[in-house]
mmCIF file of C-alpha atoms in Angstrom:
data_model
loop_
_atom_site.group_PDB
_atom_site.id
_atom_site.type_symbol
_atom_site.label_atom_id
_atom_site.label_comp_id
_atom_site.label_asym_id
_atom_site.label_seq_id
_atom_site.Cartn_x
_atom_site.Cartn_y
_atom_site.Cartn_z
ATOM 1 C CA MET A 1 12.005 10.910 -10.856
ATOM 2 C CA ARG A 2 14.185 7.499 -10.301
ATOM 3 C CA ILE A 3 13.593 5.877 -6.597
ATOM 4 C CA VAL A 4 15.183 2.773 -5.056
ATOM 5 C CA PHE A 5 13.224 0.973 -2.276
ATOM 6 C CA VAL A 6 15.326 -1.078 0.019
ATOM 7 C CA ILE A 7 12.378 -3.455 1.209
ATOM 8 C CA ASP A 8 12.122 -6.413 3.543
ATOM 9 C CA LYS A 9 13.128 -9.827 2.364
ATOM 10 C CA ILE A 10 9.665 -11.256 2.906
ATOM 11 C CA GLU A 11 8.159 -8.329 0.946
ATOM 12 C CA PHE A 12 10.389 -9.164 -1.851
ATOM 13 C CA LYS A 13 9.360 -12.798 -1.958
ATOM 14 C CA TYR A 14 5.742 -11.660 -2.116
ATOM 15 C CA PHE A 15 5.577 -8.752 -4.147
ATOM 16 C CA GLU A 16 2.536 -7.686 -4.830
ATOM 17 C CA ILE A 17 -0.451 -5.052 -4.121
ATOM 18 C CA ASN A 18 -0.786 -5.712 -0.458
ATOM 19 C CA GLU A 19 -2.828 -3.219 1.026
ATOM 20 C CA LEU A 20 -1.270 -3.798 4.546
ATOM 21 C CA VAL A 21 2.229 -2.926 3.726
ATOM 22 C CA THR A 22 3.260 0.940 3.634
ATOM 23 C CA SER A 23 5.976 0.528 1.541
ATOM 24 C CA PHE A 24 3.866 -1.124 -1.281
ATOM 25 C CA TRP A 25 1.373 1.957 -1.143
ATOM 26 C CA LEU A 26 4.097 4.171 -1.865
ATOM 27 C CA ILE A 27 5.582 2.134 -4.427
ATOM 28 C CA LYS A 28 2.293 1.780 -6.403
ATOM 29 C CA GLU A 29 1.668 5.741 -6.112
ATOM 30 C CA SER A 30 5.193 6.247 -7.373
ATOM 31 C CA LEU A 31 4.601 4.113 -10.568
ATOM 32 C CA GLU A 32 1.152 5.494 -11.141
ATOM 33 C CA ARG A 33 3.020 8.963 -11.443
ATOM 34 C CA GLY A 34 5.260 7.561 -13.946
ATOM 35 C CA PHE A 35 8.469 7.426 -11.680
ATOM 36 C CA GLU A 36 11.143 4.583 -12.353
ATOM 37 C CA VAL A 37 11.116 2.344 -9.525
ATOM 38 C CA CYS A 38 13.482 -0.353 -8.523
ATOM 39 C CA ILE A 39 13.344 -2.691 -5.645
ATOM 40 C CA THR A 40 16.197 -4.335 -3.687
ATOM 41 C CA THR A 41 16.921 -5.919 -0.139
ATOM 42 C CA MET A 42 19.724 -5.162 2.484
ATOM 43 C CA ASP A 43 21.583 -8.503 1.172
ATOM 44 C CA LYS A 44 21.842 -7.016 -2.191
ATOM 45 C CA LEU A 45 23.691 -3.655 -1.101
ATOM 46 C CA PHE A 46 27.463 -3.292 -1.763
ATOM 47 C CA LEU A 47 30.357 -1.128 -1.948
ATOM 48 C CA ASP A 48 32.636 -1.088 -5.043
ATOM 49 C CA ASN A 49 35.317 0.817 -3.689
ATOM 50 C CA ASN A 50 33.653 3.592 -2.423
ATOM 51 C CA LYS A 51 30.958 3.358 -4.683
ATOM 52 C CA PRO A 52 27.354 2.287 -3.083
ATOM 53 C CA LYS A 53 25.878 -0.065 -5.454
ATOM 54 C CA ALA A 54 22.914 -2.816 -5.515
ATOM 55 C CA PHE A 55 21.572 -5.696 -7.477
ATOM 56 C CA LEU A 56 18.332 -3.860 -8.540
ATOM 57 C CA HIS A 57 14.784 -5.225 -10.058
ATOM 58 C CA LYS A 58 12.524 -2.856 -11.963
ATOM 59 C CA THR A 59 8.965 -2.580 -11.067
ATOM 60 C CA SER A 60 5.839 -2.121 -13.230
ATOM 61 C CA LEU A 61 2.448 -2.066 -13.008
ATOM 62 C CA ILE A 62 0.215 -4.517 -15.308
ATOM 63 C CA ASN A 63 -3.874 -4.446 -15.990
ATOM 64 C CA SER A 64 -5.283 -7.479 -14.731
ATOM 65 C CA GLY A 65 -8.806 -7.326 -15.273
ATOM 66 C CA GLU A 66 -10.643 -4.608 -13.524
ATOM 67 C CA LYS A 67 -7.387 -4.008 -11.539
ATOM 68 C CA GLN A 68 -3.747 -3.691 -11.634
ATOM 69 C CA ASP A 69 -0.885 -5.671 -10.455
ATOM 70 C CA MET A 70 2.246 -4.531 -9.156
ATOM 71 C CA VAL A 71 5.249 -7.222 -10.416
ATOM 72 C CA TYR A 72 8.911 -6.780 -10.711
ATOM 73 C CA ASP A 73 11.412 -8.009 -13.336
ATOM 74 C CA LYS A 74 13.248 -11.006 -11.979
ATOM 75 C CA LYS A 75 16.280 -10.428 -14.042
ATOM 76 C CA ASN A 76 18.267 -7.908 -11.832
ATOM 77 C CA PHE A 77 21.032 -5.597 -12.641
ATOM 78 C CA ILE A 78 23.610 -3.592 -10.963
ATOM 79 C CA ALA A 79 23.605 -0.039 -10.792
ATOM 80 C CA CYS A 80 25.155 2.920 -8.575
ATOM 81 C CA LEU A 81 22.587 4.280 -6.097
ATOM 82 C CA ASN A 82 24.148 7.513 -6.976
ATOM 83 C CA ASP A 83 22.328 7.465 -9.905
ATOM 84 C CA PHE A 84 18.696 7.775 -8.317
ATOM 85 C CA ASP A 85 17.333 10.534 -6.822
ATOM 86 C CA LEU A 86 15.677 8.923 -3.898
ATOM 87 C CA ILE A 87 16.634 5.998 -1.813
ATOM 88 C CA LEU A 88 13.744 4.575 0.536
ATOM 89 C CA PHE A 89 15.551 2.243 3.436
ATOM 90 C CA ARG A 90 12.449 0.348 4.712
ATOM 91 C CA PRO A 91 13.377 -3.290 5.883
ATOM 92 C CA ASP A 92 11.736 -4.180 9.018
ATOM 93 C CA PRO A 93 13.609 -4.883 12.088
ATOM 94 C CA PRO A 94 14.966 -6.992 14.122
ATOM 95 C CA VAL A 95 17.916 -4.284 13.872
ATOM 96 C CA THR A 96 20.925 -6.966 13.471
ATOM 97 C CA MET A 97 24.588 -6.388 12.453
ATOM 98 C CA GLU A 98 23.612 -7.131 8.633
ATOM 99 C CA TYR A 99 21.019 -3.810 8.988
ATOM 100 C CA ILE A 100 23.832 -1.607 10.805
ATOM 101 C CA PHE A 101 26.325 -2.588 7.960
ATOM 102 C CA ALA A 102 23.616 -1.724 5.081
ATOM 103 C CA THR A 103 23.094 1.662 6.807
ATOM 104 C CA TYR A 104 27.096 2.121 6.454
ATOM 105 C CA ILE A 105 26.701 1.702 2.735
ATOM 106 C CA LEU A 106 24.101 4.094 2.486
ATOM 107 C CA ASP A 107 26.508 6.394 4.146
ATOM 108 C CA PHE A 108 28.558 6.538 0.913
ATOM 109 C CA ILE A 109 25.781 7.831 -1.309
ATOM 110 C CA ASP A 110 26.561 11.175 -2.693
ATOM 111 C CA LYS A 111 23.985 13.242 -0.758
ATOM 112 C CA SER A 112 24.089 16.061 -3.316
ATOM 113 C CA LYS A 113 22.719 13.796 -5.848
ATOM 114 C CA THR A 114 20.668 11.351 -3.770
ATOM 115 C CA LYS A 115 18.280 11.796 -0.961
ATOM 116 C CA VAL A 116 18.333 8.604 1.565
ATOM 117 C CA VAL A 117 14.961 8.348 3.531
ATOM 118 C CA ASN A 118 15.352 7.834 6.484
ATOM 119 C CA ASN A 119 18.947 9.121 6.838
ATOM 120 C CA PRO A 120 20.967 6.103 7.777
ATOM 121 C CA GLN A 121 23.175 7.759 10.491
ATOM 122 C CA GLY A 122 19.560 9.100 12.062
ATOM 123 C CA ILE A 123 18.408 5.493 12.211
ATOM 124 C CA ARG A 124 21.558 4.091 13.679
ATOM 125 C CA SER A 125 21.213 7.013 16.378
ATOM 126 C CA ALA A 126 17.220 6.319 16.768
ATOM 127 C CA ASN A 127 17.080 2.979 18.687
ATOM 128 C CA GLU A 128 13.123 2.770 18.210
ATOM 129 C CA LYS A 129 12.811 1.927 22.104
ATOM 130 C CA LEU A 130 15.562 4.163 23.709
ATOM 131 C CA TYR A 131 15.338 7.300 21.226
ATOM 132 C CA ILE A 132 12.219 8.360 23.423
ATOM 133 C CA ASN A 133 15.113 8.960 26.464
ATOM 134 C CA ASN A 134 15.754 11.993 24.684
ATOM 135 C CA PHE A 135 12.277 13.291 25.835
ATOM 136 C CA PRO A 136 12.055 12.001 29.338
ATOM 137 C CA GLU A 137 9.112 14.421 30.268
ATOM 138 C CA LEU A 138 7.045 12.783 27.594
ATOM 139 C CA THR A 139 7.464 9.261 28.469
ATOM 140 C CA PRO A 140 6.657 6.637 31.397
ATOM 141 C CA GLU A 141 9.229 5.914 33.802
ATOM 142 C CA SER A 142 11.542 3.162 32.690
ATOM 143 C CA ILE A 143 14.840 1.310 32.747
ATOM 144 C CA THR A 144 17.342 -0.057 30.258
ATOM 145 C CA THR A 145 19.441 -2.611 31.632
ATOM 146 C CA SER A 146 20.435 -6.521 31.148
ATOM 147 C CA ASN A 147 21.000 -6.541 35.092
ATOM 148 C CA THR A 148 18.107 -8.986 36.258
ATOM 149 C CA SER A 149 18.102 -7.827 39.720
ATOM 150 C CA LEU A 150 17.501 -4.173 38.657
ATOM 151 C CA ILE A 151 14.602 -5.095 36.424
ATOM 152 C CA ARG A 152 12.887 -7.153 39.404
ATOM 153 C CA ASP A 153 13.491 -4.055 41.863
ATOM 154 C CA PHE A 154 11.652 -2.050 39.205
ATOM 155 C CA VAL A 155 8.797 -4.191 38.736
ATOM 156 C CA HIS A 156 8.433 -4.417 42.449
ATOM 157 C CA GLU A 157 8.314 -0.431 42.905
ATOM 158 C CA HIS A 158 5.812 -0.261 40.068
ATOM 159 C CA GLU A 159 3.869 -3.434 40.815
ATOM 160 C CA GLU A 160 3.587 -3.701 37.022
ATOM 161 C CA ALA A 161 5.474 -3.057 34.189
ATOM 162 C CA VAL A 162 6.103 -3.942 30.235
ATOM 163 C CA LEU A 163 9.581 -5.515 29.060
ATOM 164 C CA LYS A 164 10.497 -5.093 25.311
ATOM 165 C CA PRO A 165 13.535 -6.033 23.510
ATOM 166 C CA LEU A 166 15.458 -3.168 22.038
ATOM 167 C CA ASN A 167 15.620 -4.329 18.358
ATOM 168 C CA ARG A 168 12.334 -5.925 17.492
ATOM 169 C CA CYS A 169 9.220 -5.052 16.229
ATOM 170 C CA PHE A 170 5.285 -5.778 16.058
ATOM 171 C CA GLY A 171 5.144 -6.530 19.814
ATOM 172 C CA LYS A 172 7.420 -9.712 19.455
ATOM 173 C CA GLY A 173 9.486 -10.160 22.788
ATOM 174 C CA VAL A 174 7.253 -7.986 24.663
ATOM 175 C CA TYR A 175 5.955 -9.253 27.825
ATOM 176 C CA TYR A 176 3.498 -8.171 30.785
ATOM 177 C CA LEU A 177 5.480 -8.164 33.998
ATOM 178 C CA LYS A 178 3.347 -8.359 37.618
ATOM 179 C CA LYS A 179 4.825 -8.314 41.051
ATOM 180 C CA GLY A 180 4.529 -11.563 42.828
ATOM 181 C CA ASP A 181 3.674 -13.237 39.361
ATOM 182 C CA LYS A 182 5.472 -16.975 39.332
ATOM 183 C CA ASN A 183 6.752 -16.773 36.306
ATOM 184 C CA LEU A 184 8.490 -13.301 36.601
ATOM 185 C CA ASN A 185 11.925 -14.324 37.116
ATOM 186 C CA THR A 186 11.836 -16.753 34.140
ATOM 187 C CA ILE A 187 10.507 -14.390 32.054
ATOM 188 C CA ILE A 188 13.270 -11.714 33.122
ATOM 189 C CA ASP A 189 15.838 -14.552 32.827
ATOM 190 C CA SER A 190 14.847 -15.487 29.380
ATOM 191 C CA GLU A 191 14.588 -12.038 27.600
ATOM 192 C CA THR A 192 17.717 -10.754 28.840
ATOM 193 C CA ASN A 193 19.510 -14.351 28.218
ATOM 194 C CA SER A 194 20.429 -14.759 31.868
ATOM 195 C CA GLY A 195 21.578 -10.921 32.028
ATOM 196 C CA GLU A 196 23.486 -10.717 29.028
ATOM 197 C CA THR A 197 21.158 -8.823 26.802
ATOM 198 C CA PRO A 198 19.747 -5.384 27.722
ATOM 199 C CA VAL A 199 15.998 -4.755 27.481
ATOM 200 C CA ILE A 200 13.981 -1.973 28.199
ATOM 201 C CA VAL A 201 11.385 -1.922 31.134
ATOM 202 C CA GLN A 202 8.842 0.557 31.280
ATOM 203 C CA GLU A 203 5.933 1.053 33.849
ATOM 204 C CA TYR A 204 2.622 -0.169 32.660
ATOM 205 C CA LEU A 205 0.235 2.613 31.893
ATOM 206 C CA LYS A 206 -3.087 1.537 33.978
ATOM 207 C CA ASN A 207 -5.400 3.877 31.784
ATOM 208 C CA ALA A 208 -3.506 2.715 28.422
ATOM 209 C CA MET A 209 -5.955 -0.190 27.505
ATOM 210 C CA ASN A 210 -7.071 0.181 23.967
ATOM 211 C CA GLN A 211 -5.449 3.546 24.220
ATOM 212 C CA ASP A 212 -2.325 2.562 21.654
ATOM 213 C CA LYS A 213 -2.433 5.446 19.050
ATOM 214 C CA ARG A 214 -0.080 5.572 16.046
ATOM 215 C CA ILE A 215 0.752 9.339 15.240
ATOM 216 C CA ILE A 216 2.051 10.043 11.935
ATOM 217 C CA VAL A 217 4.924 12.768 11.574
ATOM 218 C CA ILE A 218 6.010 13.565 8.167
ATOM 219 C CA GLY A 219 8.984 15.846 7.490
ATOM 220 C CA GLY A 220 8.310 17.431 10.859
ATOM 221 C CA GLU A 221 4.243 17.938 10.227
ATOM 222 C CA VAL A 222 2.096 16.189 12.855
ATOM 223 C CA TYR A 223 -1.012 14.662 10.547
ATOM 224 C CA ASP A 224 -4.544 15.045 11.908
ATOM 225 C CA GLU A 225 -5.093 11.261 10.939
ATOM 226 C CA CYS A 226 -4.777 9.291 13.710
ATOM 227 C CA ILE A 227 -5.961 5.625 14.538
ATOM 228 C CA THR A 228 -6.203 3.557 17.877
ATOM 229 C CA LYS A 229 -4.763 -0.044 17.701
ATOM 230 C CA LEU A 230 -6.841 -2.424 19.881
ATOM 231 C CA SER A 231 -5.696 -5.133 21.659
ATOM 232 C CA GLY A 232 -7.153 -8.762 21.661
ATOM 233 C CA LYS A 233 -9.215 -10.427 24.197
ATOM 234 C CA GLU A 234 -6.349 -12.345 25.383
ATOM 235 C CA ASP A 235 -3.823 -10.065 25.110
ATOM 236 C CA PHE A 236 -2.575 -6.792 26.573
ATOM 237 C CA LYS A 237 -1.198 -5.317 23.324
ATOM 238 C CA PHE A 238 -2.012 -5.064 19.581
ATOM 239 C CA ASN A 239 -0.702 -7.335 17.459
ATOM 240 C CA THR A 240 -3.189 -8.260 14.835
ATOM 241 C CA HIS A 241 -3.508 -6.016 11.500
ATOM 242 C CA GLU A 242 -7.409 -6.757 10.711
ATOM 243 C CA ASP A 243 -9.822 -4.175 10.637
ATOM 244 C CA LYS A 244 -11.749 -4.843 13.801
ATOM 245 C CA PHE A 245 -8.517 -3.986 15.771
ATOM 246 C CA PHE A 246 -8.611 -0.461 14.178
ATOM 247 C CA LYS A 247 -10.468 2.660 15.551
ATOM 248 C CA LYS A 248 -10.692 6.116 14.145
ATOM 249 C CA THR A 249 -9.638 8.469 16.741
ATOM 250 C CA ASP A 250 -8.610 12.230 17.210
ATOM 251 C CA LEU A 251 -5.495 13.547 18.467
ATOM 252 C CA SER A 252 -5.829 15.216 21.997
ATOM 253 C CA ASP A 253 -4.144 18.779 22.603
ATOM 254 C CA LYS A 254 -1.605 16.745 24.734
ATOM 255 C CA GLU A 255 -0.626 13.936 22.064
ATOM 256 C CA ARG A 256 -0.540 16.801 19.199
ATOM 257 C CA ALA A 257 1.989 18.662 21.705
ATOM 258 C CA ILE A 258 4.025 15.631 22.029
ATOM 259 C CA GLY A 259 4.355 15.217 18.109
ATOM 260 C CA ASN A 260 4.901 19.094 17.640
ATOM 261 C CA LYS A 261 7.724 18.951 20.711
ATOM 262 C CA ILE A 262 10.103 16.243 19.097
ATOM 263 C CA SER A 263 9.402 16.983 15.367
ATOM 264 C CA SER A 264 12.008 19.523 14.857
ATOM 265 C CA LYS A 265 14.734 16.925 16.363
ATOM 266 C CA LEU A 266 13.338 14.290 14.186
ATOM 267 C CA LYS A 267 13.810 16.514 11.184
ATOM 268 C CA GLU A 268 17.298 17.457 12.439
ATOM 269 C CA ASP A 269 18.333 13.891 12.363
ATOM 270 C CA GLY A 270 17.073 13.017 8.898
ATOM 271 C CA LEU A 271 14.069 11.107 10.155
ATOM 272 C CA TYR A 272 11.247 12.310 7.519
ATOM 273 C CA LEU A 273 8.897 9.193 7.683
ATOM 274 C CA VAL A 274 8.124 8.502 11.612
ATOM 275 C CA GLY A 275 5.306 6.839 13.413
ATOM 276 C CA LEU A 276 4.917 7.818 17.012
ATOM 277 C CA ASP A 277 3.274 5.409 19.772
ATOM 278 C CA VAL A 278 1.393 6.830 22.399
ATOM 279 C CA MET A 279 -0.442 5.612 25.131
ATOM 280 C CA ASP A 280 -2.513 7.320 27.963
ATOM 281 C CA GLU A 281 -1.095 10.560 26.477
ATOM 282 C CA LYS A 282 2.757 9.293 27.077
ATOM 283 C CA LEU A 283 5.302 8.740 24.178
ATOM 284 C CA ILE A 284 6.291 4.888 24.570
ATOM 285 C CA GLU A 285 8.121 4.373 21.174
ATOM 286 C CA ILE A 286 9.418 6.292 18.193
ATOM 287 C CA ASN A 287 9.398 4.068 14.793
ATOM 288 C CA VAL A 288 11.982 5.038 12.412
ATOM 289 C CA THR A 289 13.000 1.860 10.504
ATOM 290 C CA SER A 290 10.022 1.041 8.605
ATOM 291 C CA PRO A 291 6.994 2.916 9.964
ATOM 292 C CA CYS A 292 3.706 1.590 9.501
ATOM 293 C CA PHE A 293 1.272 4.259 8.430
ATOM 294 C CA PHE A 294 -1.740 2.222 8.350
ATOM 295 C CA ILE A 295 -2.570 3.542 4.932
ATOM 296 C CA LYS A 296 -5.448 1.295 4.187
ATOM 297 C CA GLU A 297 -7.107 1.792 7.334
ATOM 298 C CA ILE A 298 -6.691 5.632 7.656
ATOM 299 C CA ASN A 299 -7.842 6.146 3.965
ATOM 300 C CA ALA A 300 -10.834 4.276 4.638
ATOM 301 C CA MET A 301 -11.737 6.107 8.107
ATOM 302 C CA PHE A 302 -10.919 9.750 7.081
ATOM 303 C CA ASN A 303 -11.609 9.348 3.109
ATOM 304 C CA VAL A 304 -7.762 10.672 2.505
ATOM 305 C CA ASN A 305 -5.347 9.420 0.219
ATOM 306 C CA LEU A 306 -2.418 9.261 2.779
ATOM 307 C CA GLU A 307 -0.331 7.570 0.221
ATOM 308 C CA LYS A 308 -0.577 10.702 -2.097
ATOM 309 C CA ARG A 309 0.652 13.047 0.425
ATOM 310 C CA VAL A 310 3.466 11.064 1.569
ATOM 311 C CA VAL A 311 4.878 10.770 -2.003
ATOM 312 C CA ASP A 312 4.235 14.498 -2.493
ATOM 313 C CA TYR A 313 6.463 15.131 0.366
ATOM 314 C CA LEU A 314 9.072 12.704 -0.812
ATOM 315 C CA GLU A 315 8.991 14.656 -4.300
ATOM 316 C CA SER A 316 9.351 17.768 -2.613
ATOM 317 C CA LEU A 317 12.691 16.609 -0.996
ATOM 318 C CA VAL A 318 14.131 15.606 -3.979
ATOM 319 C CA ILE A 319 13.566 18.754 -5.736
ATOM 320 C CA SER A 320 15.016 20.679 -3.007
ATOM 321 C CA LYS A 321 17.900 18.816 -2.413
#
């Protein structure tokens, strides 16, 4: 099988076996199966008339003492993406115009020859903060707007809220808002660029402290393996990828029902690799761009090889296309 991973620029710069990066787990597993794996970044995609092409780098595993290192050939080559079996598009947000244009290039891939995961049209339609509004009965109350007065009114009504930018990840730009806080107006004005940039503001879930669960959905299947992401002592949100900030956990019946209820919609939209964020049994985000599956932590906690199951599924997608 021939695979292209479109990865983040920082991952390309420091390309190695990094156990914190989901894409690297999947690349290593693919190489161990004898697949041909190439890597590229968004800026190296282009259209030659209507043919989607890219500057690619071949990857390989080399023995280094008792372990294997993952390397790539520094010399690139140009190839048509239609000549590959699978394209995995996994750059991290922010979702900029460069990001959107990259998905447009992927639209020109011949779907009868090559599978693209996640589907570029699906990615464009599934903003990670707004897509949850397709399932309002599963989510906390929210408002999405650039209007500063509406945001202040929402905070006054709910007394506590969480403000999030619409195109970022890893908790960047996420703020806790509280009625009566002297910095409230400053935060709102700053994050909306004085009423020019839309944000989403969700009610603060009072029982959500240390209940930030990542639910993995692969090909519409809700996985049993689940972890809770813990917040730091001086923060209300998870933002540190260290072992002490993860806890093995089980899915409640309601959380499993959330995953099952939206799984068919995800698959219909071509969103095959997805991470759901659930707090206090409420759906707060649907991660579709480059969802982290916390493979290192899940493998250790549940004694599984999650990367093998994911690549098994990707291989089945190619076989069935």
